[in-house]
Short mmCIF file of C-alpha atoms and ligand atoms in Angstrom, two decimals:
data_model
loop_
_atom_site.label_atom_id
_atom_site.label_comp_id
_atom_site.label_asym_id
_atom_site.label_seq_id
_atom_site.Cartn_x
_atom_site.Cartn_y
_atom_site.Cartn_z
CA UNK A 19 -4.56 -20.27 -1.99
CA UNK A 20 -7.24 -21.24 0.84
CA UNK A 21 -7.74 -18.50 3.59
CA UNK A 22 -6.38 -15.29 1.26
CA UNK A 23 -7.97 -12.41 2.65
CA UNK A 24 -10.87 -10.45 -0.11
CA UNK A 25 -12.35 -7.52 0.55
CA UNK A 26 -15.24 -6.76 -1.74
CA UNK A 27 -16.81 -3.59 -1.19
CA UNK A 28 -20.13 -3.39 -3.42
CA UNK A 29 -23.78 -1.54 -2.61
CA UNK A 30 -25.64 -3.60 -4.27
CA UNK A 31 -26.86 -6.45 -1.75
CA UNK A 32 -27.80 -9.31 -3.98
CA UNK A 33 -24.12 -9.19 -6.02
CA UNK A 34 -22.68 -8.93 -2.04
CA UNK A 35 -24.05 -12.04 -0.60
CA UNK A 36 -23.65 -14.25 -4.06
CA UNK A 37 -20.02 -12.75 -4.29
CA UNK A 38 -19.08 -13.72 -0.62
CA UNK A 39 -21.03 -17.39 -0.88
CA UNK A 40 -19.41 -18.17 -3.74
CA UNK A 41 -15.42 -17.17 -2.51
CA UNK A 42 -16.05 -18.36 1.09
CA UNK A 43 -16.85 -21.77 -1.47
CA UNK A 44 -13.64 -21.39 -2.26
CA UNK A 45 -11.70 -21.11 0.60
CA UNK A 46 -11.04 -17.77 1.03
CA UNK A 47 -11.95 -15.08 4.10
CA UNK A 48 -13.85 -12.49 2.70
CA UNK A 49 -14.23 -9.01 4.12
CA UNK A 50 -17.12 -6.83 2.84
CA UNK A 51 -18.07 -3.13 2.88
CA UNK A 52 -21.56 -1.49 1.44
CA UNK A 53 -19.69 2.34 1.39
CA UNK A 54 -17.06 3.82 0.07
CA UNK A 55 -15.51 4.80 3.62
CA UNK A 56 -16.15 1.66 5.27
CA UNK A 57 -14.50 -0.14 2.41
CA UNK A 58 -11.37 1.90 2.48
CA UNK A 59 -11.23 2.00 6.38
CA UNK A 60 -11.51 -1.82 6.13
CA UNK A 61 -8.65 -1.82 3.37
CA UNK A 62 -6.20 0.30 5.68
CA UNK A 63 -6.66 -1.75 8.46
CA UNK A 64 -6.75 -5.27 7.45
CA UNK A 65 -4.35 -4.90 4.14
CA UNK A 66 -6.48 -7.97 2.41
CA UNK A 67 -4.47 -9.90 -0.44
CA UNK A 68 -7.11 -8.36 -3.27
CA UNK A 69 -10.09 -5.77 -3.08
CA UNK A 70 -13.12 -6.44 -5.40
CA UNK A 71 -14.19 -3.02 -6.07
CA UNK A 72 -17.41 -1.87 -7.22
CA UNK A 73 -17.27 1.81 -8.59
CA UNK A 74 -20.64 3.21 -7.90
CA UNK A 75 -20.72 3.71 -4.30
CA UNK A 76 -22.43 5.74 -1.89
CA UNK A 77 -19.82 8.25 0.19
CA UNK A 78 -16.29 8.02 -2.05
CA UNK A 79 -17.12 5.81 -5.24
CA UNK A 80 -14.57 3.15 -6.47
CA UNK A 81 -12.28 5.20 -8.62
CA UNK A 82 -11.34 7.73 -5.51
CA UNK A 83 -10.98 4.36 -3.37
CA UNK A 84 -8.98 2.76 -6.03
CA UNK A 85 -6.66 6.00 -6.14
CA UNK A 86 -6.04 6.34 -2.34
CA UNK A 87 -5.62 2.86 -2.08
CA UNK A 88 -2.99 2.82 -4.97
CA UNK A 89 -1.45 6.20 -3.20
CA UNK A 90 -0.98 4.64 -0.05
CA UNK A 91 1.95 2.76 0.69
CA UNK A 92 0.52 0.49 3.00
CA UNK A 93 -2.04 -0.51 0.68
CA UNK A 94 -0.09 0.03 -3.10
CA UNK A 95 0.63 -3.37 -3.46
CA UNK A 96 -2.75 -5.08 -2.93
CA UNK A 97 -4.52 -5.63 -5.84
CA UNK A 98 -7.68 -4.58 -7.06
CA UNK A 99 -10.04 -5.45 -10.14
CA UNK A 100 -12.93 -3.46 -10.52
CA UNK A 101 -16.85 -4.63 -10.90
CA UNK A 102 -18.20 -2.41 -14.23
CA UNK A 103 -21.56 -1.93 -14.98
CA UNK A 104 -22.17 -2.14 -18.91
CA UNK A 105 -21.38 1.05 -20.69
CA UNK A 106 -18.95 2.35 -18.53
CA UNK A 107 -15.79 2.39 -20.47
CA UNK A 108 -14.32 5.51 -19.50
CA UNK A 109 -14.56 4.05 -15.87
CA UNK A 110 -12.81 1.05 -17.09
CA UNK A 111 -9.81 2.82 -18.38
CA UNK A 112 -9.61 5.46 -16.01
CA UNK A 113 -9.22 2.59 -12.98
CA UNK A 114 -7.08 0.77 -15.15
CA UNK A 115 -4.43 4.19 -14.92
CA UNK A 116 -5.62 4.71 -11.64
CA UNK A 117 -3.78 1.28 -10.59
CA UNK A 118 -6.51 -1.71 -10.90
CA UNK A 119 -5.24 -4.27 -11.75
CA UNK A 120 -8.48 -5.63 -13.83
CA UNK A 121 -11.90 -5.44 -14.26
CA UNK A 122 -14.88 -7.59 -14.94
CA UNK A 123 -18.00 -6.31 -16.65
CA UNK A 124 -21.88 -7.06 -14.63
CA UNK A 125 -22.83 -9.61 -14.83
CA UNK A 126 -20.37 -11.96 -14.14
CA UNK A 127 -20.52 -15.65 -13.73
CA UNK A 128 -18.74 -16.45 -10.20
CA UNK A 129 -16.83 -18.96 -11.99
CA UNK A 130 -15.19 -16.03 -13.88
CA UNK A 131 -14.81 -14.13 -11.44
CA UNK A 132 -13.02 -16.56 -9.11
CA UNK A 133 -10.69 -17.48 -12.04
CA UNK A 134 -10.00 -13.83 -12.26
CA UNK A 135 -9.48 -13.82 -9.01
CA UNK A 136 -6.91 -16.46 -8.75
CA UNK A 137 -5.32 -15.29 -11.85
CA UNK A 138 -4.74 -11.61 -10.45
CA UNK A 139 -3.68 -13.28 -7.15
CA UNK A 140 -1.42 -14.71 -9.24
CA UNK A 141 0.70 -12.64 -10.80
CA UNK A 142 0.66 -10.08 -8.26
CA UNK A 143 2.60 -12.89 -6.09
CA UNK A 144 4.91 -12.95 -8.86
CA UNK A 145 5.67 -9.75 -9.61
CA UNK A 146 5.82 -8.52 -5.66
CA UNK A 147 8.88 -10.54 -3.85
CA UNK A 148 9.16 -10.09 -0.23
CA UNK A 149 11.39 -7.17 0.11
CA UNK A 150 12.89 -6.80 3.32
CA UNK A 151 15.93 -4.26 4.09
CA UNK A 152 18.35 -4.77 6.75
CA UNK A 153 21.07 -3.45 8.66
CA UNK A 154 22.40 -4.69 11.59
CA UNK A 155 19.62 -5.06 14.12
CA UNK A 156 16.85 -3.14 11.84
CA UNK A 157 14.74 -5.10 9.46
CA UNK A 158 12.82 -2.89 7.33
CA UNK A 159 10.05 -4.55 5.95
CA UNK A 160 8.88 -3.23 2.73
CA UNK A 161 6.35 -6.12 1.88
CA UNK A 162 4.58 -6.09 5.45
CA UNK A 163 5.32 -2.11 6.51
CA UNK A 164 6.79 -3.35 9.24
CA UNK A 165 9.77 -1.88 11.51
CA UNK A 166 11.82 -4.72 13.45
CA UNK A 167 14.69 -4.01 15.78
CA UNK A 168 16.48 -6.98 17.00
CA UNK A 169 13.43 -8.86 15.86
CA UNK A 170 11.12 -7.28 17.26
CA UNK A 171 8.31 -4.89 15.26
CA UNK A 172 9.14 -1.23 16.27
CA UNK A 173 6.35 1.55 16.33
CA UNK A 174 6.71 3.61 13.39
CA UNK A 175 4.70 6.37 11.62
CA UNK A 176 3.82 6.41 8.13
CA UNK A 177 6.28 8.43 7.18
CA UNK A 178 9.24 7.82 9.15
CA UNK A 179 9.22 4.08 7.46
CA UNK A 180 8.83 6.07 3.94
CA UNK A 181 11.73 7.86 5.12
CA UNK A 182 14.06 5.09 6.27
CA UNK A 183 12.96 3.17 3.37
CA UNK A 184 14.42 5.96 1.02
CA UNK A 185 17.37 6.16 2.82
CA UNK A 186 18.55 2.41 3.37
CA UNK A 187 17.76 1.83 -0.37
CA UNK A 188 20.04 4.46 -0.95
CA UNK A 189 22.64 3.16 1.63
CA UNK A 190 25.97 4.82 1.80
CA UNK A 191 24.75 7.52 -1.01
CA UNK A 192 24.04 11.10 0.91
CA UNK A 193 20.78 12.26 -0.35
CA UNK A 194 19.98 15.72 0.17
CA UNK A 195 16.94 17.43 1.91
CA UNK A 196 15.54 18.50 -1.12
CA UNK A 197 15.33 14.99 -2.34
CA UNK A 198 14.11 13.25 0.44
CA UNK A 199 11.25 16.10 -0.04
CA UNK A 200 10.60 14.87 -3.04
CA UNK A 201 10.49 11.19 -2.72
CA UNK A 202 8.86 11.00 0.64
CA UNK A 203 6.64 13.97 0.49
CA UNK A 204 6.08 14.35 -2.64
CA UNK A 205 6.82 17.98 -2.50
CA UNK A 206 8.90 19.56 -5.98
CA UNK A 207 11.12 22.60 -6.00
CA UNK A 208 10.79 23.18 -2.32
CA UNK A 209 11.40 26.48 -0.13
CA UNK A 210 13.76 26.58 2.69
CA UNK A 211 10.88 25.92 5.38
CA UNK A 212 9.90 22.76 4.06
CA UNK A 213 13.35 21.19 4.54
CA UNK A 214 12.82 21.50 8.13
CA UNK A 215 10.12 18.67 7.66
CA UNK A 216 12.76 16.78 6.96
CA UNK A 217 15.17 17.31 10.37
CA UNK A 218 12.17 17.00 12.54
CA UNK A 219 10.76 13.69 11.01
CA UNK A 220 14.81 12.00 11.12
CA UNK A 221 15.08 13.38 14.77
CA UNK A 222 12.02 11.08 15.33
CA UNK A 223 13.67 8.18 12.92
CA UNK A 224 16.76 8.77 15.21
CA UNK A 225 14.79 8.02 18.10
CA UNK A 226 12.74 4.97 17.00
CA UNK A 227 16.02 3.33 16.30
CA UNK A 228 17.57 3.78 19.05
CA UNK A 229 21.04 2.07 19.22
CA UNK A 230 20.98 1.98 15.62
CA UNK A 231 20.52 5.87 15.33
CA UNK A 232 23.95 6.28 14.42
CA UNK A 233 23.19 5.07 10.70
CA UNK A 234 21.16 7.96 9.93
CA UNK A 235 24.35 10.31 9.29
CA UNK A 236 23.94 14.47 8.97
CA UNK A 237 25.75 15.83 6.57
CA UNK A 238 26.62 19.11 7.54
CA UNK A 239 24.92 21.41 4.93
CA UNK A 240 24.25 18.79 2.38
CA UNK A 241 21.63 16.01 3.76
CA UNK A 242 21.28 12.88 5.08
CA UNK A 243 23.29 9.60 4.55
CA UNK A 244 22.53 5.99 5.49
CA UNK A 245 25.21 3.79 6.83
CA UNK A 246 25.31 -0.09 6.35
CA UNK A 247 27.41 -2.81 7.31
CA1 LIG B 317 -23.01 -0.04 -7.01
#
């Protein structure tokens, strides 16, 4: 488990330092932000293996950060457990819907906490198999958010990876506009302008792939199909 990545993103400096002393003791790297939009900049950009999240911050406090890290594909999957002050059970469960994966009341013994830690590490190893979709030269990888061609990572916008993903889980099925809305925007009972999203962002995909384009098949007033092996 030595050299797993933590981010823990707390105010208060005393909690900081003993935190980081105490899981650096431990082997692992730890990351640490004093804001709310530090904390989830430093999230995005180094996707750390758990976040230790305290949820009275200055800027964006923990349950937003929780919630746009849990909304965000690139960072769904890492998990977080939540530092509580006393008396904050609505907090608690609120996080816990949010996505958090646990929480641990202040104040905390670092020996709990690190066998929290490791526990949470744990299971979310368990539960989250590398997931990696192929088809001939493209490897999509879920687990990493990573577009390879022959091999090779690809440059790929947030969405056009949502996109293929959708469609090469959904290989040789033809999924219509109005459902690609929906599972890659988000968007419900869309209008006829919206669907044009859609065309403009697989005219991208088409491009990104380049000899591979071909997969992405239009379906002349019905959608878009994916075509595998
Ligand atoms: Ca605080």
């Amino acid at each position: 488990m030595a050299s797993e990545t933590i981010l823990l993103i707390e105010d208060e400096k005393n909690i900081l330092e003993l935190v980081k002393y105490n899981l650096e003791q431990e082997g692992f790297r730890v990351l640490t932000a004093t804001k709310g939009n530090a904390g989830l900049e430093t999230a995005l950009k180094e996707k750390p293996a758990l976040v230790l999240l305290d949820l009275m911050l200055p800027e964006i406090n923990g349950l937003e950060i929780c919630k746009t890290l849990k909304q965000t594909e690139k960072t769904r999957r890492i998990p977080i457990i939540m530092l509580t002050a006393k008396g904050t059970e609505s907090d608690k469960v609120v996080g816990l819907e949010l996505g958090a994966d646990d929480y641990i009341t202040k104040p905390f013994s670092p020996r709990e906490l690190v066998a929290r830690i490791k526990a949470v590490l744990r299971r979310s190893q368990e539960k989250a198999p590398e997931e990696i979709l192929r088809s001939g030269t493209i490897e999509l990888d879920v687990t990493k958010h990573e577009l390879r061609l022959k091999g090779k990572p690809a440059e790929i916008t947030a969405k056009e990876f949502e996109l293929l993903r959708v469609l090469m889980s959904s290989k040789e099925r033809v999924l219509t506009r109005e459902v690609l809305l929906s599972k890659v925007w988000g968007y419900e009972n869309s209008v006829n302008i919206e669907t044009r999203t859609v065309d403009m962002h697989v005219g991208q995909l088409r491009k990104k792939l380049g000899k591979e384009a071909d997969r992405i098949v239009t379906v002349k007033s019905v959608g878009y199909r994916f075509d595998g092996e």
